[in-house]
Short mmCIF file of C-alpha atoms in Angstrom, two decimals:
data_model
loop_
_atom_site.label_atom_id
_atom_site.label_comp_id
_atom_site.label_asym_id
_atom_site.label_seq_id
_atom_site.Cartn_x
_atom_site.Cartn_y
_atom_site.Cartn_z
CA MET A 1 -26.02 -40.39 10.97
CA LYS A 2 -28.05 -39.11 13.92
CA SER A 3 -26.20 -35.88 13.00
CA SER A 4 -27.57 -35.92 9.62
CA THR A 5 -31.05 -37.01 10.80
CA ARG A 6 -31.00 -33.74 13.10
CA VAL A 7 -30.07 -31.68 10.26
CA ALA A 8 -32.93 -33.06 8.24
CA ALA A 9 -35.42 -32.56 10.84
CA LEU A 10 -34.41 -28.97 11.52
CA LEU A 11 -34.60 -28.34 7.69
CA ILE A 12 -38.09 -29.63 7.56
CA VAL A 13 -39.17 -27.60 10.85
CA ILE A 14 -37.59 -24.77 9.05
CA VAL A 15 -39.75 -25.00 6.21
CA LEU A 16 -43.02 -25.64 7.91
CA ALA A 17 -42.16 -22.58 10.29
CA ALA A 18 -41.92 -20.22 7.40
CA ALA A 19 -44.93 -21.61 5.75
CA ALA A 20 -46.93 -21.24 8.84
CA CYS A 21 -45.63 -17.68 9.13
CA GLY A 22 -46.50 -16.97 5.73
CA ALA A 23 -50.18 -18.07 5.90
CA PHE A 24 -50.51 -15.97 9.26
CA ILE A 25 -48.97 -12.81 7.93
CA SER A 26 -51.56 -13.02 5.16
CA THR A 27 -54.21 -12.69 7.54
CA THR A 28 -52.63 -9.46 9.30
CA PHE A 29 -52.81 -7.08 5.95
CA ALA A 30 -55.32 -4.44 6.19
CA PRO A 31 -58.47 -5.33 4.15
CA ARG A 32 -59.63 -3.62 0.63
CA TRP A 33 -62.52 -3.00 -1.07
CA GLN A 34 -62.48 -2.67 -4.91
CA ALA A 35 -65.18 -0.74 -6.96
CA THR A 36 -65.68 -1.20 -10.82
CA VAL A 37 -68.07 0.73 -13.35
CA LEU A 38 -68.43 -0.10 -17.20
CA VAL A 39 -68.46 3.22 -18.75
CA GLY A 40 -70.33 3.79 -22.04
CA ILE A 41 -69.04 6.55 -23.90
CA GLY A 42 -70.96 9.12 -25.21
CA GLN A 43 -72.00 9.91 -28.95
CA ILE A 44 -73.75 12.64 -30.99
CA GLY A 45 -76.24 11.33 -33.81
CA ILE A 46 -75.11 8.64 -36.20
CA GLY A 47 -71.98 8.28 -37.99
CA ARG A 48 -68.51 7.27 -37.94
CA ASP A 49 -67.12 9.95 -35.52
CA ARG A 50 -70.03 10.03 -33.22
CA ARG A 51 -68.08 9.13 -29.93
CA LEU A 52 -67.47 12.04 -27.89
CA THR A 53 -63.82 10.67 -27.20
CA ASP A 54 -61.75 7.59 -28.30
CA PRO A 55 -61.40 4.78 -25.78
CA GLY A 56 -57.88 5.04 -25.70
CA ALA A 57 -57.79 8.65 -24.89
CA LEU A 58 -60.67 8.18 -22.09
CA VAL A 59 -57.58 5.59 -20.44
CA GLN A 60 -55.07 7.68 -20.89
CA ARG A 61 -57.26 10.76 -19.07
CA VAL A 62 -58.01 8.51 -16.34
CA ASN A 63 -54.68 7.20 -15.94
CA PHE A 64 -52.94 10.72 -15.80
CA LYS A 65 -51.53 11.25 -12.41
CA GLY A 66 -53.78 14.45 -11.67
CA PHE A 67 -56.86 12.73 -12.33
CA ALA A 68 -56.75 10.62 -9.34
CA GLN A 69 -56.09 13.78 -7.01
CA GLN A 70 -59.33 15.39 -8.78
CA ALA A 71 -61.50 12.30 -8.29
CA LEU A 72 -60.37 12.15 -4.56
CA LYS A 73 -61.28 15.83 -4.30
CA ALA A 74 -64.70 15.35 -5.71
CA ALA A 75 -65.32 12.12 -3.29
CA GLY A 76 -64.66 14.34 -0.22
CA LEU A 77 -61.20 12.69 0.52
CA PRO A 78 -57.93 14.55 0.98
CA PRO A 79 -55.98 14.61 -2.48
CA ASP A 80 -52.82 13.63 -0.99
CA SER A 81 -51.18 10.37 -1.21
CA SER A 82 -49.27 10.62 2.23
CA VAL A 83 -52.77 10.33 4.06
CA ASP A 84 -53.42 6.66 4.71
CA MET A 85 -57.21 6.70 3.62
CA SER A 86 -56.05 8.24 0.16
CA ALA A 87 -52.93 6.48 -0.46
CA LEU A 88 -54.48 3.41 -1.81
CA PRO A 89 -57.26 4.80 -4.10
CA MET A 90 -54.78 7.40 -5.21
CA SER A 91 -52.33 4.64 -6.74
CA THR A 92 -55.18 1.93 -7.74
CA LEU A 93 -57.59 4.22 -9.87
CA LYS A 94 -57.06 3.18 -13.31
CA ALA A 95 -59.15 2.76 -16.51
CA THR A 96 -58.88 -0.25 -19.13
CA VAL A 97 -60.41 -0.65 -22.43
CA ALA A 98 -63.31 -3.05 -22.03
CA ARG A 99 -63.34 -6.18 -24.47
CA GLY A 100 -66.00 -7.15 -26.78
CA GLY A 101 -66.56 -3.21 -28.02
CA ASP A 102 -64.67 0.34 -28.80
CA HIS A 103 -67.31 1.99 -26.94
CA PHE A 104 -66.70 0.83 -23.34
CA VAL A 105 -63.96 1.54 -20.54
CA GLU A 106 -63.73 -0.08 -17.16
CA LEU A 107 -63.02 2.09 -14.21
CA SER A 108 -61.77 0.29 -11.10
CA VAL A 109 -60.31 1.66 -7.76
CA GLU A 110 -59.48 0.21 -4.26
CA ALA A 111 -60.01 1.89 -1.22
CA ARG A 112 -60.00 1.20 2.82
CA SER A 113 -63.81 0.73 2.84
CA ARG A 114 -66.39 -0.20 0.51
CA ASP A 115 -68.11 2.99 0.73
CA GLN A 116 -65.20 5.17 0.07
CA ALA A 117 -64.29 2.64 -3.14
CA MET A 118 -67.81 3.45 -4.65
CA LYS A 119 -67.63 7.33 -3.82
CA VAL A 120 -64.20 7.62 -5.83
CA ALA A 121 -65.43 5.63 -8.53
CA GLU A 122 -68.44 7.51 -8.77
CA ALA A 123 -66.53 10.77 -8.77
CA ALA A 124 -64.26 9.75 -11.36
CA LEU A 125 -66.97 9.02 -13.43
CA GLY A 126 -68.55 12.38 -12.53
CA ILE A 127 -65.47 14.19 -13.69
CA LEU A 128 -65.53 12.14 -17.15
CA GLN A 129 -69.19 13.04 -17.55
CA ALA A 130 -68.64 16.98 -16.90
CA GLU A 131 -65.82 16.89 -19.39
CA HIS A 132 -67.89 15.01 -21.89
CA ALA A 133 -70.63 17.19 -21.37
CA GLN A 134 -68.86 20.26 -22.72
CA ILE A 135 -68.05 18.14 -26.07
CA LEU A 136 -71.65 16.97 -26.45
CA GLN A 137 -73.59 20.07 -25.92
CA PRO A 138 -72.50 22.20 -28.86
CA GLY A 139 -73.03 18.94 -31.36
CA LYS A 140 -76.61 18.49 -29.66
CA ALA A 141 -77.60 22.24 -30.03
CA ARG A 142 -76.68 22.23 -33.62
CA LEU A 143 -78.96 19.21 -34.23
CA GLU A 144 -81.68 20.83 -32.00
CA LYS A 145 -81.45 23.99 -34.16
CA SER A 146 -81.60 22.03 -37.45
CA LEU A 147 -84.53 20.48 -36.49
CA ALA A 148 -86.18 23.71 -34.90
CA ASP A 149 -85.64 25.31 -38.31
CA THR A 150 -87.00 22.21 -40.22
CA ASN A 151 -89.82 22.26 -38.54
CA LYS A 152 -90.63 26.12 -39.08
CA SER A 153 -89.79 25.39 -42.84
CA ILE A 154 -92.47 22.62 -42.75
CA GLU A 155 -95.00 24.93 -41.05
CA SER A 156 -94.36 27.54 -43.38
CA LEU A 157 -94.66 25.39 -46.54
CA THR A 158 -97.86 23.67 -45.32
CA ARG A 159 -99.35 27.07 -44.77
CA GLU A 160 -98.51 28.32 -47.98
CA ARG A 161 -99.68 24.88 -49.68
CA THR A 162 -103.06 25.07 -47.72
CA LEU A 163 -103.52 28.67 -49.00
CA ILE A 164 -102.89 27.71 -52.72
CA LEU A 165 -105.47 24.71 -52.50
CA GLU A 166 -108.11 27.24 -51.32
CA ARG A 167 -107.25 29.69 -54.08
CA ILE A 168 -107.57 26.77 -56.50
CA GLN A 169 -110.98 25.77 -55.17
CA SER A 170 -111.99 29.31 -55.15
CA ASN A 171 -111.19 29.80 -58.90
CA GLY A 172 -113.60 26.42 -59.74
CA ASP A 173 -116.57 28.65 -60.69
CA SER A 174 -114.57 30.43 -63.46
CA ALA A 175 -111.95 27.41 -64.06
CA ALA A 176 -112.10 28.73 -68.01
CA LYS A 177 -111.31 32.09 -67.15
CA LYS A 178 -108.44 31.58 -64.78
CA PHE A 179 -107.01 28.24 -66.49
CA SER A 180 -103.38 29.70 -66.77
CA GLU A 181 -103.46 30.82 -62.97
CA ASN A 182 -104.70 27.22 -61.91
CA VAL A 183 -101.75 25.57 -63.99
CA MET A 184 -99.48 27.74 -62.14
CA LEU A 185 -100.80 26.92 -58.68
CA SER A 186 -100.93 23.38 -59.62
CA GLU A 187 -97.15 23.51 -60.43
CA ALA A 188 -96.36 25.53 -57.11
CA ILE A 189 -98.43 22.49 -55.20
CA ARG A 190 -96.07 19.98 -56.90
CA SER A 191 -93.03 21.97 -56.25
CA SER A 192 -94.06 22.51 -52.21
CA ASP A 193 -95.02 18.66 -51.89
CA THR A 194 -91.38 17.74 -53.42
CA GLU A 195 -89.99 20.11 -50.96
CA LEU A 196 -91.91 18.98 -47.79
CA ARG A 197 -90.87 15.32 -48.73
CA VAL A 198 -87.14 16.46 -48.35
CA LEU A 199 -87.78 18.58 -45.16
CA ARG A 200 -90.02 15.56 -43.61
CA GLU A 201 -87.22 12.99 -44.51
CA MET A 202 -84.62 15.51 -43.01
CA GLN A 203 -86.89 15.95 -39.95
CA ARG A 204 -86.99 12.16 -39.29
CA SER A 205 -82.91 12.13 -39.74
CA LEU A 206 -82.66 14.77 -37.16
CA GLU A 207 -85.54 13.30 -34.80
CA GLU A 208 -83.28 9.98 -35.09
CA GLN A 209 -80.09 11.60 -34.38
CA LEU A 210 -81.34 13.23 -31.06
CA ASP A 211 -83.06 10.14 -29.81
CA PRO A 212 -81.71 9.52 -26.43
CA SER A 213 -80.19 6.21 -27.83
CA ARG A 214 -77.99 8.04 -30.18
CA THR A 215 -77.28 11.19 -28.67
CA PHE A 216 -76.18 10.67 -25.05
CA ASN A 217 -73.48 11.73 -22.65
CA THR A 218 -71.00 9.68 -21.13
CA ARG A 219 -72.43 6.99 -18.83
CA ALA A 220 -72.49 3.88 -16.63
CA VAL A 221 -73.73 1.10 -18.37
CA ALA A 222 -74.49 -0.53 -15.00
CA PRO A 223 -74.53 0.42 -11.12
CA ILE A 224 -71.15 0.72 -9.74
CA TYR A 225 -70.09 -2.73 -8.34
CA ALA A 226 -68.38 -3.19 -4.97
CA PRO A 227 -68.39 -6.53 -3.41
CA GLU A 228 -69.42 -6.78 0.25
CA ARG A 229 -66.19 -8.82 1.20
CA PRO A 230 -62.97 -6.92 0.87
CA ILE A 231 -60.00 -8.21 -0.85
CA LYS A 232 -57.40 -9.94 1.17
CA PRO A 233 -54.19 -12.26 0.53
CA LYS A 234 -55.35 -15.77 0.63
CA LYS A 235 -53.57 -17.70 2.95
CA LEU A 236 -52.29 -20.59 0.76
CA VAL A 237 -50.67 -17.89 -1.19
CA GLY A 238 -49.13 -16.49 1.79
CA ALA A 239 -48.08 -20.00 2.74
CA LEU A 240 -46.47 -20.73 -0.63
CA ILE A 241 -44.24 -17.46 -0.03
CA GLY A 242 -43.36 -18.63 3.29
CA LEU A 243 -42.60 -22.05 1.84
CA CYS A 244 -40.11 -20.70 -0.68
CA PHE A 245 -38.46 -18.49 2.06
CA GLY A 246 -38.05 -21.55 4.17
CA LEU A 247 -36.53 -23.35 1.41
CA LEU A 248 -34.05 -20.52 0.67
CA LEU A 249 -33.36 -20.73 4.58
CA ASP A 250 -32.65 -24.12 4.06
CA PHE A 251 -30.40 -23.86 1.47
CA ALA A 252 -28.27 -20.89 3.09
CA LEU A 253 -28.34 -23.24 6.38
CA LEU A 254 -26.88 -26.34 4.32
CA ILE A 255 -24.15 -24.19 2.71
CA SER A 256 -22.94 -22.85 6.16
CA ILE A 257 -22.89 -26.12 8.03
CA ASN A 258 -22.13 -28.73 5.41
CA THR A 259 -18.71 -28.50 4.27
CA GLY A 260 -19.43 -31.17 1.42
CA PHE A 261 -22.27 -29.44 0.22
CA ARG A 262 -20.80 -26.13 0.26
CA ARG A 263 -17.81 -27.55 -1.70
CA GLN A 264 -20.35 -29.06 -4.55
CA PHE A 265 -22.10 -25.57 -4.85
CA ASN A 266 -18.77 -23.69 -5.01
CA ALA A 267 -17.56 -26.12 -7.87
CA PHE A 268 -20.99 -26.10 -9.49
CA THR A 269 -21.10 -22.35 -9.74
CA GLY A 270 -17.58 -21.79 -10.39
CA LEU A 271 -16.64 -20.02 -7.02
CA ALA A 272 -13.95 -22.70 -6.19
CA PRO A 273 -12.78 -26.02 -7.65
CA ALA A 274 -14.31 -29.04 -6.22
CA ALA A 275 -12.54 -31.07 -3.67
CA ARG A 276 -10.70 -34.36 -5.01
#
């Protein structure tokens, strides 16, 4: 009886010691800081295919192995996973499609300091912006050229219309003699008015497409967020892990010192027949 009590006490001590060790070990892990940024995908004008890229394609670009090296280099860190300060951000830099829309992607990265995490996140965003600017500029330039051409056409037609009106007014004193000419000039006015309406509608459409709310590069929707406090394993989690480990030790100890328990376990697992 005393032997059983001692064994039970030993098992309890092992479990409690393992839980305490787990809680203590959780406090020894190096702190980590996480930086996140919500990225809005850029677009050109108005339309179904106005986005500079698809969210899924952007996620693949960021999660591609070489992208993390580019981001670390741009952030002034060694692009080498064997270097301690670079290993963590290189392995944790990732992108996910944000919920609630098909225009947003969330970038996140962890580092050994808050400043490093923010720098890597900023560098990653900068790389994406530089790449997307190359897609944005040609489309934006085409819209700007179309708007400039439309403005020139409006100016030219407006000048022509003014000259026609002046000519009609100058013919006012001899209207009977120049009736046919005035009819032709009036028809030209109506034609130019129709064309001006079309051009001004095109002008409004192009100006709307070039509005900064319609045409813009990929950008951060909000400032990069990095909490002041680091990420560290919780003591409770460490204690639970230690507790599980302690239970495993107890189980192994029971099998080794308790013949009856060992026989029952072997019978249950089929390793040996149960004792009769």
